[in-house]
């Protein structure tokens, strides 16, 4: 949500659960095109169903996209408006969607 600004799964709670189990997520091309290849790869690796293939928390923190972002953000305490809005919208979602 924070990276793309929308939920990757949609529909009823049942539809969302099925989509999660099948790793069928919604890609809005006009939004994904604005995110770097590394950022897209990072998200896709987090959405893998098989836990043996999915990034762990530790490997996610070591991903080049995270490390690069971390270096760029050192010394900054700013959150852009789009990220703040995405977080506020997420907080308003149902407990299942969160």
Coordinates of N, CA, C and O in Angstrom, one line a residue:
X1 N 0.8 -1.2 0.0 CA 0.0 0.0 0.0 C 0.9 1.2 0.0 O 0.6 2.2 -0.7
X2 N 1.9 1.3 0.8 CA 2.7 2.5 1.0 C 3.4 2.7 -0.3 O 3.5 3.9 -0.8
X3 N 3.9 1.7 -1.0 CA 4.7 1.9 -2.2 C 3.8 2.3 -3.4 O 4.2 3.1 -4.2
X4 N 2.7 1.7 -3.5 CA 1.8 1.9 -4.7 C 0.6 2.7 -4.4 O -0.1 3.1 -5.4
X5 N 0.2 2.8 -3.2 CA -1.0 3.6 -2.8 C -2.3 2.9 -2.9 O -3.4 3.5 -2.9
X6 N -2.4 1.6 -3.1 CA -3.6 0.9 -3.2 C -3.4 -0.6 -2.7 O -2.3 -1.1 -2.6
X7 N -4.5 -1.2 -2.3 CA -4.5 -2.6 -1.8 C -4.2 -3.5 -3.0 O -4.9 -3.3 -4.1
X8 N -3.4 -4.5 -2.9 CA -3.1 -5.4 -4.0 C -4.2 -6.4 -4.3 O -4.3 -7.0 -5.3
X9 N -5.1 -6.6 -3.2 CA -6.2 -7.6 -3.3 C -7.5 -6.8 -3.2 O -7.6 -5.9 -2.4
X10 N -8.5 -7.2 -3.9 CA -9.8 -6.5 -3.8 C -10.9 -7.5 -3.8 O -10.8 -8.7 -4.0
X11 N -12.2 -7.0 -3.6 CA -13.3 -7.8 -3.6 C -13.8 -8.1 -2.2 O -13.3 -7.5 -1.2
X12 N -14.7 -9.0 -2.1 CA -15.2 -9.4 -0.7 C -14.1 -10.1 0.1 O -13.0 -10.4 -0.5
X13 N -14.3 -10.2 1.3 CA -13.3 -10.9 2.2 C -12.9 -12.2 1.6 O -11.8 -12.6 1.6
X14 N -13.9 -13.0 1.2 CA -13.7 -14.3 0.6 C -12.8 -14.2 -0.7 O -11.9 -15.0 -0.8
X15 N -13.2 -13.3 -1.5 CA -12.4 -13.1 -2.8 C -11.0 -12.7 -2.5 O -10.1 -13.2 -3.1
X16 N -10.8 -11.8 -1.5 CA -9.5 -11.4 -1.1 C -8.7 -12.6 -0.6 O -7.5 -12.7 -0.9
X17 N -9.3 -13.4 0.3 CA -8.6 -14.5 0.8 C -8.1 -15.5 -0.3 O -7.0 -16.0 -0.3
X18 N -9.0 -15.7 -1.2 CA -8.7 -16.6 -2.4 C -7.6 -16.0 -3.2 O -6.6 -16.7 -3.6
X19 N -7.6 -14.7 -3.4 CA -6.6 -14.1 -4.2 C -5.2 -14.1 -3.5 O -4.2 -14.3 -4.1
X20 N -5.2 -14.0 -2.2 CA -4.0 -14.1 -1.4 C -3.4 -15.5 -1.5 O -2.2 -15.6 -1.7
X21 N -4.3 -16.5 -1.3 CA -3.8 -17.9 -1.4 C -3.3 -18.2 -2.8 O -2.4 -19.1 -2.9
X22 N -3.8 -17.6 -3.8 CA -3.4 -17.9 -5.2 C -2.3 -16.9 -5.7 O -1.9 -16.9 -6.9
X23 N -2.0 -15.9 -4.9 CA -1.0 -14.8 -5.3 C -1.5 -14.1 -6.5 O -0.7 -13.7 -7.4
X24 N -2.8 -13.8 -6.6 CA -3.4 -13.1 -7.7 C -3.6 -11.7 -7.2 O -4.6 -11.4 -6.5
X25 N -2.7 -10.8 -7.5 CA -2.8 -9.4 -7.0 C -3.0 -8.5 -8.2 O -2.7 -8.8 -9.3
X26 N -3.6 -7.3 -7.9 CA -4.0 -6.3 -8.8 C -2.8 -5.4 -9.1 O -2.2 -4.8 -8.3
X27 N -2.4 -5.4 -10.4 CA -1.3 -4.5 -10.8 C -2.0 -3.4 -11.7 O -2.6 -3.6 -12.7
X28 N -1.9 -2.1 -11.2 CA -2.3 -1.0 -11.9 C -1.1 -0.5 -12.7 O -0.3 0.2 -12.1
X29 N -1.0 -0.8 -14.0 CA 0.2 -0.5 -14.8 C 0.6 1.0 -14.7 O 1.8 1.3 -14.6
X30 N -0.4 1.9 -14.8 CA 0.0 3.3 -14.8 C 0.6 3.7 -13.5 O 1.3 4.7 -13.4
X31 N 0.4 3.0 -12.4 CA 1.1 3.3 -11.1 C 2.4 2.5 -11.0 O 3.4 3.1 -10.6
X32 N 2.4 1.2 -11.4 CA 3.6 0.4 -11.3 C 4.7 0.9 -12.2 O 5.9 0.8 -11.9
X33 N 4.3 1.5 -13.3 CA 5.3 2.1 -14.2 C 6.1 3.2 -13.6 O 7.2 3.6 -14.0
X34 N 5.6 3.8 -12.5 CA 6.3 4.9 -11.8 C 7.2 4.5 -10.7 O 7.8 5.3 -10.0
X35 N 7.2 3.2 -10.5 CA 8.1 2.6 -9.4 C 9.2 1.9 -10.1 O 9.1 1.2 -11.1
X36 N 10.4 2.0 -9.5 CA 11.6 1.4 -10.1 C 11.5 -0.2 -10.2 O 10.6 -0.8 -9.5
X37 N 12.2 -0.8 -11.1 CA 12.2 -2.2 -11.2 C 12.6 -2.9 -9.9 O 12.0 -3.9 -9.6
X38 N 13.5 -2.4 -9.2 CA 13.9 -2.9 -7.9 C 12.7 -2.9 -6.9 O 12.5 -3.8 -6.1
X39 N 12.0 -1.8 -6.9 CA 10.8 -1.6 -6.0 C 9.7 -2.6 -6.4 O 9.1 -3.3 -5.5
X40 N 9.5 -2.8 -7.7 CA 8.5 -3.8 -8.1 C 8.9 -5.2 -7.8 O 8.1 -6.0 -7.3
X41 N 10.2 -5.5 -8.0 CA 10.7 -6.8 -7.6 C 10.5 -7.1 -6.2 O 10.1 -8.2 -5.7
X42 N 10.8 -6.1 -5.3 CA 10.7 -6.2 -3.9 C 9.3 -6.6 -3.5 O 9.1 -7.6 -2.8
X43 N 8.3 -5.9 -4.0 CA 6.9 -6.2 -3.7 C 6.5 -7.5 -4.2 O 5.9 -8.3 -3.4
X44 N 6.9 -7.9 -5.4 CA 6.5 -9.2 -5.9 C 7.1 -10.3 -5.1 O 6.4 -11.3 -4.8
X45 N 8.3 -10.2 -4.6 CA 8.9 -11.2 -3.7 C 8.3 -11.3 -2.4 O 8.3 -12.4 -1.7
X46 N 7.6 -10.2 -1.9 CA 6.9 -10.3 -0.6 C 5.5 -10.9 -0.8 O 5.0 -11.4 0.2
X47 N 5.0 -11.0 -2.0 CA 3.7 -11.5 -2.3 C 3.7 -13.0 -2.7 O 2.7 -13.5 -3.1
X48 N 4.8 -13.6 -2.7 CA 5.0 -15.0 -3.0 C 4.2 -15.9 -2.0 O 4.4 -15.7 -0.8
X49 N 3.4 -16.8 -2.4 CA 2.7 -17.7 -1.5 C 3.5 -18.6 -0.7 O 3.4 -18.8 0.5
X50 N 4.4 -19.3 -1.4 CA 5.3 -20.3 -0.8 C 6.3 -19.7 0.2 O 7.1 -18.9 -0.2
X51 N 6.1 -19.9 1.5 CA 7.0 -19.3 2.5 C 8.5 -19.6 2.3 O 9.4 -18.8 2.7
X52 N 8.8 -20.7 1.6 CA 10.2 -21.1 1.4 C 10.8 -20.2 0.3 O 12.0 -20.0 0.3
X53 N 10.0 -19.7 -0.6 CA 10.4 -18.8 -1.7 C 10.3 -17.3 -1.4 O 10.9 -16.5 -1.9
X54 N 9.3 -17.0 -0.4 CA 9.0 -15.6 -0.1 C 10.2 -15.0 0.7 O 10.8 -15.7 1.5
X55 N 10.4 -13.7 0.6 CA 11.4 -13.0 1.4 C 11.0 -13.1 2.9 O 9.8 -13.0 3.3
X56 N 12.0 -13.4 3.8 CA 11.7 -13.4 5.2 C 11.9 -11.9 5.6 O 12.3 -11.1 4.8
X57 N 11.5 -11.6 6.8 CA 11.7 -10.2 7.3 C 13.2 -9.8 7.2 O 13.5 -8.7 6.7
X58 N 14.1 -10.7 7.6 CA 15.5 -10.4 7.5 C 16.0 -10.2 6.1 O 16.7 -9.2 5.8
X59 N 15.6 -11.1 5.2 CA 16.0 -10.9 3.8 C 15.4 -9.7 3.1 O 16.0 -9.1 2.3
X60 N 14.2 -9.3 3.5 CA 13.5 -8.1 3.0 C 14.3 -6.9 3.4 O 14.5 -6.0 2.6
X61 N 14.8 -6.9 4.6 CA 15.6 -5.7 5.1 C 16.9 -5.6 4.4 O 17.5 -4.6 4.3
X62 N 17.4 -6.7 3.9 CA 18.7 -6.8 3.2 C 18.5 -6.6 1.6 O 19.5 -6.5 0.9
X63 N 17.3 -6.5 1.2 CA 17.0 -6.3 -0.3 C 17.7 -5.0 -0.7 O 17.6 -4.0 0.0
X64 N 18.3 -5.0 -1.9 CA 18.9 -3.8 -2.4 C 18.0 -2.6 -2.5 O 18.5 -1.4 -2.2
X65 N 16.7 -2.7 -2.8 CA 15.8 -1.6 -2.8 C 15.7 -0.9 -1.4 O 15.7 0.3 -1.3
X66 N 15.6 -1.8 -0.4 CA 15.4 -1.3 1.0 C 16.7 -0.6 1.4 O 16.7 0.5 1.9
X67 N 17.8 -1.2 1.1 CA 19.1 -0.7 1.5 C 19.4 0.7 0.8 O 19.8 1.6 1.4
X68 N 19.0 0.7 -0.5 CA 19.2 2.0 -1.2 C 18.3 3.1 -0.7 O 18.7 4.2 -0.5
X69 N 17.1 2.7 -0.4 CA 16.1 3.7 0.2 C 16.6 4.2 1.6 O 16.5 5.3 1.9
X70 N 17.1 3.2 2.3 CA 17.6 3.6 3.7 C 18.7 4.6 3.6 O 18.7 5.5 4.4
X71 N 19.6 4.4 2.7 CA 20.8 5.3 2.5 C 20.3 6.7 2.1 O 20.8 7.7 2.5
X72 N 19.3 6.7 1.2 CA 18.8 8.0 0.7 C 18.0 8.7 1.7 O 18.0 10.0 1.8
X73 N 17.4 8.0 2.7 CA 16.5 8.7 3.6 C 17.3 9.0 5.0 O 16.7 9.7 5.8
X74 N 18.5 8.6 5.1 CA 19.2 8.9 6.3 C 19.2 10.4 6.5 O 19.5 11.2 5.6
X75 N 18.9 10.9 7.7 CA 18.9 12.3 8.0 C 17.6 13.0 7.6 O 17.5 14.2 7.9
X76 N 16.7 12.3 7.0 CA 15.4 12.9 6.6 C 14.3 12.4 7.6 O 14.3 11.2 7.9
X77 N 13.4 13.2 8.0 CA 12.3 12.8 8.8 C 11.0 13.2 8.1 O 10.0 13.4 8.7
X78 N 11.0 13.4 6.8 CA 9.9 13.8 6.1 C 9.1 12.6 5.5 O 9.7 11.7 5.0
X79 N 7.8 12.7 5.5 CA 6.9 11.8 4.9 C 6.1 12.5 3.8 O 5.5 13.5 4.2
X80 N 6.1 12.1 2.6 CA 5.4 12.9 1.6 C 3.9 12.7 1.8 O 3.4 11.8 2.4
X81 N 3.2 13.6 1.2 CA 1.7 13.6 1.3 C 1.0 12.3 0.9 O 0.1 11.8 1.5
X82 N 1.5 11.8 -0.3 CA 0.9 10.6 -0.8 C 1.1 9.4 0.2 O 0.1 8.6 0.4
X83 N 2.2 9.3 0.8 CA 2.5 8.2 1.7 C 1.6 8.4 3.0 O 1.0 7.4 3.5
X84 N 1.5 9.6 3.5 CA 0.7 9.9 4.6 C -0.8 9.6 4.3 O -1.5 9.0 5.2
X85 N -1.2 10.0 3.2 CA -2.6 9.7 2.8 C -2.9 8.2 2.7 O -3.9 7.7 3.2
X86 N -1.9 7.5 2.1 CA -2.1 6.0 1.9 C -2.2 5.3 3.3 O -3.0 4.4 3.5
X87 N -1.3 5.8 4.2 CA -1.4 5.2 5.6 C -2.7 5.5 6.3 O -3.3 4.7 7.0
X88 N -3.2 6.8 6.1 CA -4.4 7.1 6.8 C -5.6 6.4 6.2 O -6.5 5.9 6.9
X89 N -5.6 6.2 4.8 CA -6.6 5.4 4.2 C -6.6 4.0 4.7 O -7.6 3.3 4.9
X90 N -5.4 3.4 4.8 CA -5.2 2.1 5.2 C -5.8 1.9 6.6 O -6.5 0.9 6.9
X91 N -5.6 2.9 7.5 CA -6.1 2.8 8.9 C -7.6 2.8 8.9 O -8.2 2.2 9.9
X92 N -8.2 3.3 7.9 CA -9.7 3.4 7.9 C -10.3 2.1 7.3 O -11.5 1.9 7.4
X93 N -9.5 1.2 6.8 CA -10.0 0.0 6.2 C -10.5 -1.0 7.2 O -10.1 -0.9 8.4
X94 N -11.3 -2.0 6.8 CA -11.8 -3.0 7.7 C -10.6 -3.7 8.3 O -9.5 -3.8 7.7
X95 N -10.8 -4.4 9.4 CA -9.8 -5.1 10.1 C -9.2 -6.2 9.2 O -8.0 -6.5 9.1
X96 N -10.1 -6.9 8.4 CA -9.6 -7.9 7.5 C -8.7 -7.4 6.4 O -7.6 -8.0 6.2
X97 N -9.0 -6.2 5.9 CA -8.1 -5.6 4.8 C -6.8 -5.1 5.4 O -5.8 -5.0 4.7
X98 N -6.8 -4.8 6.7 CA -5.5 -4.4 7.3 C -4.7 -5.6 7.6 O -3.6 -5.6 7.6

